[in-house]
PDB file of C-alpha atoms in Angstrom:
ATOM      1  CA  PRO A   1      30.870  55.731  50.176  1.00 73.00           C
ATOM      2  CA  GLU A   2      27.568  54.011  50.813  1.00 83.00           C
ATOM      3  CA  VAL A   3      25.749  53.072  47.632  1.00 91.00           C
ATOM      4  CA  ASP A   4      22.453  51.284  47.086  1.00 93.00           C
ATOM      5  CA  ALA A   5      23.269  49.857  43.631  1.00 96.00           C
ATOM      6  CA  LEU A   6      26.162  49.942  41.200  1.00 96.00           C
ATOM      7  CA  TYR A   7      26.580  49.876  37.437  1.00 96.00           C
ATOM      8  CA  ILE A   8      30.097  49.035  36.242  1.00 95.00           C
ATOM      9  CA  GLY A   9      30.362  49.858  32.568  1.00 91.00           C
ATOM     10  CA  GLY A  10      32.665  48.636  29.886  1.00 88.00           C
ATOM     11  CA  GLY A  11      36.201  49.724  29.267  1.00 85.00           C
ATOM     12  CA  PHE A  12      39.619  48.214  29.455  1.00 86.00           C
ATOM     13  CA  PRO A  13      40.632  47.560  33.087  1.00 87.00           C
ATOM     14  CA  GLU A  14      43.843  46.028  31.798  1.00 88.00           C
ATOM     15  CA  THR A  15      45.080  49.543  30.996  1.00 89.00           C
ATOM     16  CA  HIS A  16      45.066  50.269  34.743  1.00 92.00           C
ATOM     17  CA  ALA A  17      45.541  46.717  36.058  1.00 93.00           C
ATOM     18  CA  SER A  18      48.370  47.606  38.420  1.00 93.00           C
ATOM     19  CA  ARG A  19      46.445  50.465  40.037  1.00 94.00           C
ATOM     20  CA  ILE A  20      43.275  48.401  40.350  1.00 94.00           C
ATOM     21  CA  ALA A  21      45.191  45.480  41.861  1.00 95.00           C
ATOM     22  CA  SER A  22      46.872  47.754  44.388  1.00 96.00           C
ATOM     23  CA  ASN A  23      43.507  49.069  45.619  1.00 96.00           C
ATOM     24  CA  ALA A  24      42.893  45.956  47.735  1.00 95.00           C
ATOM     25  CA  ASP A  25      40.756  47.786  50.319  1.00 95.00           C
ATOM     26  CA  PHE A  26      38.227  48.925  47.727  1.00 94.00           C
ATOM     27  CA  ASN A  27      38.236  45.563  45.948  1.00 95.00           C
ATOM     28  CA  SER A  28      37.579  43.779  49.246  1.00 96.00           C
ATOM     29  CA  SER A  29      34.903  46.278  50.261  1.00 95.00           C
ATOM     30  CA  LEU A  30      33.046  45.825  46.978  1.00 96.00           C
ATOM     31  CA  ARG A  31      33.242  42.031  47.244  1.00 96.00           C
ATOM     32  CA  GLU A  32      31.832  42.205  50.801  1.00 96.00           C
ATOM     33  CA  ARG A  33      28.966  44.448  49.684  1.00 95.00           C
ATOM     34  CA  ILE A  34      28.126  42.128  46.796  1.00 97.00           C
ATOM     35  CA  ASN A  35      28.163  39.190  49.245  1.00 96.00           C
ATOM     36  CA  GLY A  36      25.744  41.242  51.327  1.00 94.00           C
ATOM     37  CA  GLY A  37      23.332  41.672  48.420  1.00 94.00           C
ATOM     38  CA  LEU A  38      24.380  44.938  46.773  1.00 96.00           C
ATOM     39  CA  PRO A  39      22.741  45.017  43.309  1.00 97.00           C
ATOM     40  CA  VAL A  40      25.412  45.292  40.609  1.00 98.00           C
ATOM     41  CA  TYR A  41      25.159  45.201  36.827  1.00 97.00           C
ATOM     42  CA  ALA A  42      28.542  44.956  35.084  1.00 97.00           C
ATOM     43  CA  GLU A  43      29.359  44.964  31.376  1.00 96.00           C
ATOM     44  CA  CYS A  44      32.589  43.801  29.706  1.00 93.00           C
ATOM     45  CA  GLY A  45      35.317  45.678  31.565  1.00 93.00           C
ATOM     46  CA  GLY A  46      33.048  45.478  34.607  1.00 95.00           C
ATOM     47  CA  LEU A  47      32.966  41.687  34.255  1.00 96.00           C
ATOM     48  CA  ILE A  48      36.756  41.619  34.082  1.00 95.00           C
ATOM     49  CA  TYR A  49      36.990  43.847  37.160  1.00 96.00           C
ATOM     50  CA  LEU A  50      34.695  41.469  39.090  1.00 97.00           C
ATOM     51  CA  SER A  51      36.903  38.490  38.163  1.00 96.00           C
ATOM     52  CA  ALA A  52      39.711  36.902  40.163  1.00 96.00           C
ATOM     53  CA  SER A  53      42.543  38.374  38.101  1.00 95.00           C
ATOM     54  CA  ILE A  54      43.938  39.583  34.798  1.00 95.00           C
ATOM     55  CA  LEU A  55      46.997  37.870  33.327  1.00 93.00           C
ATOM     56  CA  MET A  56      49.199  40.107  31.193  1.00 89.00           C
ATOM     57  CA  ASP A  57      52.706  39.384  30.019  1.00 86.00           C
ATOM     58  CA  GLY A  58      52.992  36.531  32.521  1.00 88.00           C
ATOM     59  CA  GLU A  59      51.955  38.618  35.541  1.00 92.00           C
ATOM     60  CA  HIS A  60      48.673  38.259  37.472  1.00 93.00           C
ATOM     61  CA  TYR A  61      46.871  41.387  38.629  1.00 96.00           C
ATOM     62  CA  PRO A  62      44.213  40.632  41.269  1.00 96.00           C
ATOM     63  CA  MET A  63      40.806  42.151  40.635  1.00 96.00           C
ATOM     64  CA  SER A  64      37.829  42.170  43.025  1.00 96.00           C
ATOM     65  CA  GLY A  65      37.424  38.371  43.127  1.00 95.00           C
ATOM     66  CA  VAL A  66      33.634  38.141  42.982  1.00 96.00           C
ATOM     67  CA  PHE A  67      33.765  35.596  40.146  1.00 96.00           C
ATOM     68  CA  PRO A  68      36.488  32.928  39.816  1.00 95.00           C
ATOM     69  CA  MET A  69      37.458  33.718  36.222  1.00 95.00           C
ATOM     70  CA  ILE A  70      41.062  34.492  35.305  1.00 95.00           C
ATOM     71  CA  PHE A  71      41.341  36.518  32.120  1.00 94.00           C
ATOM     72  CA  GLU A  72      44.306  36.782  29.822  1.00 94.00           C
ATOM     73  CA  ILE A  73      44.554  39.804  27.560  1.00 89.00           C
ATOM     74  CA  ALA A  74      45.179  38.738  23.961  1.00 86.00           C
ATOM     75  CA  HIS A  75      46.641  40.790  21.129  1.00 85.00           C
ATOM     76  CA  SER A  76      43.553  40.385  18.928  1.00 88.00           C
ATOM     77  CA  PRO A  77      39.818  40.596  19.642  1.00 86.00           C
ATOM     78  CA  GLN A  78      38.348  37.506  21.309  1.00 88.00           C
ATOM     79  CA  GLY A  79      34.760  38.625  20.883  1.00 87.00           C
ATOM     80  CA  HIS A  80      33.640  41.219  18.371  1.00 92.00           C
ATOM     81  CA  GLY A  81      30.243  41.993  16.878  1.00 89.00           C
ATOM     82  CA  TYR A  82      26.538  42.047  17.523  1.00 94.00           C
ATOM     83  CA  THR A  83      25.031  39.651  20.041  1.00 95.00           C
ATOM     84  CA  VAL A  84      21.664  38.065  20.703  1.00 96.00           C
ATOM     85  CA  LEU A  85      21.055  36.753  24.208  1.00 95.00           C
ATOM     86  CA  CYS A  86      18.254  34.464  25.302  1.00 97.00           C
ATOM     87  CA  VAL A  87      17.590  34.671  29.028  1.00 97.00           C
ATOM     88  CA  ASP A  88      17.261  31.094  30.274  1.00 97.00           C
ATOM     89  CA  GLY A  89      18.154  31.356  33.954  1.00 94.00           C
ATOM     90  CA  ASP A  90      16.789  33.033  37.049  1.00 95.00           C
ATOM     91  CA  ASN A  91      18.350  36.396  37.754  1.00 96.00           C
ATOM     92  CA  PRO A  92      17.371  39.748  39.295  1.00 96.00           C
ATOM     93  CA  PHE A  93      17.532  41.794  36.071  1.00 96.00           C
ATOM     94  CA  TYR A  94      15.748  40.004  33.203  1.00 96.00           C
ATOM     95  CA  PRO A  95      12.680  37.775  32.895  1.00 96.00           C
ATOM     96  CA  THR A  96      13.310  34.233  31.708  1.00 97.00           C
ATOM     97  CA  GLY A  97      12.569  33.919  27.987  1.00 96.00           C
ATOM     98  CA  ALA A  98      13.505  37.487  27.076  1.00 96.00           C
ATOM     99  CA  VAL A  99      15.632  37.961  23.955  1.00 96.00           C
ATOM    100  CA  VAL A 100      18.081  40.867  24.138  1.00 95.00           C
ATOM    101  CA  ASN A 101      20.296  42.400  21.447  1.00 95.00           C
ATOM    102  CA  GLY A 102      23.684  43.903  22.201  1.00 94.00           C
ATOM    103  CA  HIS A 103      27.306  43.853  21.125  1.00 93.00           C
ATOM    104  CA  GLU A 104      30.685  42.671  22.391  1.00 94.00           C
ATOM    105  CA  PHE A 105      34.213  43.850  21.782  1.00 91.00           C
ATOM    106  CA  ARG A 106      36.987  42.505  23.924  1.00 87.00           C
ATOM    107  CA  TYR A 107      40.537  41.226  24.007  1.00 85.00           C
ATOM    108  CA  ALA A 108      40.073  39.150  27.175  1.00 90.00           C
ATOM    109  CA  ARG A 109      39.792  35.359  27.212  1.00 90.00           C
ATOM    110  CA  ILE A 110      39.369  32.918  30.086  1.00 93.00           C
ATOM    111  CA  VAL A 111      42.407  30.802  30.929  1.00 93.00           C
ATOM    112  CA  ASN A 112      40.894  28.695  33.733  1.00 91.00           C
ATOM    113  CA  LYS A 113      37.830  27.127  32.085  1.00 85.00           C
ATOM    114  CA  GLU A 114      38.370  23.867  33.986  1.00 87.00           C
ATOM    115  CA  ASP A 115      37.835  25.734  37.286  1.00 85.00           C
ATOM    116  CA  LEU A 116      34.466  27.180  36.268  1.00 87.00           C
ATOM    117  CA  THR A 117      32.193  24.140  36.363  1.00 83.00           C
ATOM    118  CA  GLY A 118      30.023  25.768  39.056  1.00 86.00           C
ATOM    119  CA  LEU A 119      29.790  29.160  37.342  1.00 91.00           C
ATOM    120  CA  LYS A 120      26.114  30.067  36.981  1.00 95.00           C
ATOM    121  CA  THR A 121      25.236  31.904  33.770  1.00 96.00           C
ATOM    122  CA  VAL A 122      21.827  33.105  32.633  1.00 97.00           C
ATOM    123  CA  PHE A 123      22.224  33.960  28.935  1.00 97.00           C
ATOM    124  CA  ALA A 124      22.364  31.493  26.043  1.00 97.00           C
ATOM    125  CA  MET A 125      24.221  33.162  23.186  1.00 96.00           C
ATOM    126  CA  LYS A 126      22.187  32.937  19.985  1.00 96.00           C
ATOM    127  CA  ARG A 127      24.780  35.188  18.356  1.00 96.00           C
ATOM    128  CA  GLY A 128      28.175  36.139  19.751  1.00 94.00           C
ATOM    129  CA  THR A 129      30.810  34.525  21.939  1.00 91.00           C
ATOM    130  CA  GLY A 130      29.976  35.287  25.569  1.00 91.00           C
ATOM    131  CA  ILE A 131      31.997  34.237  28.606  1.00 92.00           C
ATOM    132  CA  ILE A 132      32.276  30.474  28.159  1.00 90.00           C
ATOM    133  CA  ASP A 133      30.723  27.754  25.978  1.00 91.00           C
ATOM    134  CA  ASN A 134      28.324  30.180  24.224  1.00 93.00           C
ATOM    135  CA  ARG A 135      27.027  31.376  27.589  1.00 95.00           C
ATOM    136  CA  ASP A 136      27.126  34.819  29.151  1.00 95.00           C
ATOM    137  CA  GLY A 137      25.766  36.646  32.166  1.00 95.00           C
ATOM    138  CA  ALA A 138      27.562  35.297  35.225  1.00 97.00           C
ATOM    139  CA  VAL A 139      25.222  35.707  38.163  1.00 97.00           C
ATOM    140  CA  TYR A 140      25.853  35.759  41.892  1.00 96.00           C
ATOM    141  CA  ARG A 141      23.283  37.005  44.404  1.00 96.00           C
ATOM    142  CA  ASN A 142      22.092  40.410  43.036  1.00 97.00           C
ATOM    143  CA  THR A 143      24.974  40.743  40.565  1.00 97.00           C
ATOM    144  CA  ILE A 144      25.160  40.019  36.851  1.00 97.00           C
ATOM    145  CA  ALA A 145      28.396  40.418  34.928  1.00 97.00           C
ATOM    146  CA  THR A 146      28.362  40.032  31.147  1.00 96.00           C
ATOM    147  CA  PHE A 147      30.636  40.605  28.173  1.00 93.00           C
ATOM    148  CA  CYS A 148      27.677  41.977  26.224  1.00 93.00           C
ATOM    149  CA  HIS A 149      26.861  45.655  26.131  1.00 90.00           C
ATOM    150  CA  THR A 150      23.228  46.648  25.763  1.00 91.00           C
ATOM    151  CA  HIS A 151      21.617  49.997  25.121  1.00 85.00           C
ATOM    152  CA  ALA A 152      19.512  50.919  28.142  1.00 81.00           C
ATOM    153  CA  LEU A 153      16.532  51.911  25.984  1.00 80.00           C
ATOM    154  CA  SER A 154      16.600  48.913  23.650  1.00 85.00           C
ATOM    155  CA  GLU A 155      13.760  46.421  23.391  1.00 84.00           C
ATOM    156  CA  ASN A 156      13.661  43.920  26.278  1.00 89.00           C
ATOM    157  CA  VAL A 157      16.546  45.599  28.130  1.00 90.00           C
ATOM    158  CA  THR A 158      15.140  45.599  31.655  1.00 90.00           C
ATOM    159  CA  TRP A 159      18.279  45.761  33.768  1.00 94.00           C
ATOM    160  CA  PRO A 160      18.246  49.587  34.304  1.00 93.00           C
ATOM    161  CA  ALA A 161      14.714  49.583  35.753  1.00 94.00           C
ATOM    162  CA  ALA A 162      15.463  46.477  37.822  1.00 95.00           C
ATOM    163  CA  LEU A 163      18.651  48.048  39.208  1.00 95.00           C
ATOM    164  CA  VAL A 164      16.785  51.221  40.214  1.00 94.00           C
ATOM    165  CA  LYS A 165      13.985  49.172  41.794  1.00 94.00           C
ATOM    166  CA  MET A 166      16.448  47.108  43.856  1.00 94.00           C
ATOM    167  CA  ALA A 167      18.259  50.299  44.910  1.00 93.00           C
ATOM    168  CA  SER A 168      15.000  51.920  46.050  1.00 90.00           C
ATOM    169  CA  VAL A 169      14.183  48.860  48.177  1.00 86.00           C
ATOM    170  CA  ARG A 170      17.603  49.172  49.829  1.00 77.00           C
ATOM    171  CA  VAL A 171      17.018  52.906  50.452  1.00 73.00           C
ATOM    172  CA  LYS A 172      13.674  52.191  52.131  1.00 73.00           C
ATOM    173  CA  ARG A 173      15.358  49.627  54.399  1.00 73.00           C
ATOM    174  CA  HIS A 174      17.843  52.283  55.541  1.00 65.00           C
ATOM    175  CA  LEU A 175      15.169  54.879  56.341  1.00 58.00           C
TER     176      LEU A 175
END
């Protein structure tokens, strides 16, 4: 259905990787809408869903393909604990210079780091692991995808208000 913004929360998409991969029409539709400017905020499992694929037991499961990351699911946590993010890049959800607390818990790790030289990230990890090289918050157009979970009412967490504001602008354009 038509949406004006989307929040993709955490979770474990690898538990349904086959079903997600087989839903190519939806995956393609979401990718097209993001290319068209749909505002999306994605955390952890949402980041994995927006990636190119998940690798499990030697088999690739295509995801939505918004970001070029390929994730492998490990048998032990690859990121676990509290995080502190410093916003150091332009993005539609946080002001540059903001410091945001959160947490990460994941089994996913990137297997194609060498292919990600052009990946734009907007968070410097002061504490935690992040996506790659102590960085988190992959950004593309009006989309941010991060391994870090934040509480919507925490100090300096501005993404919920920004998402609603971007959605309301899209609604007004449709009226």
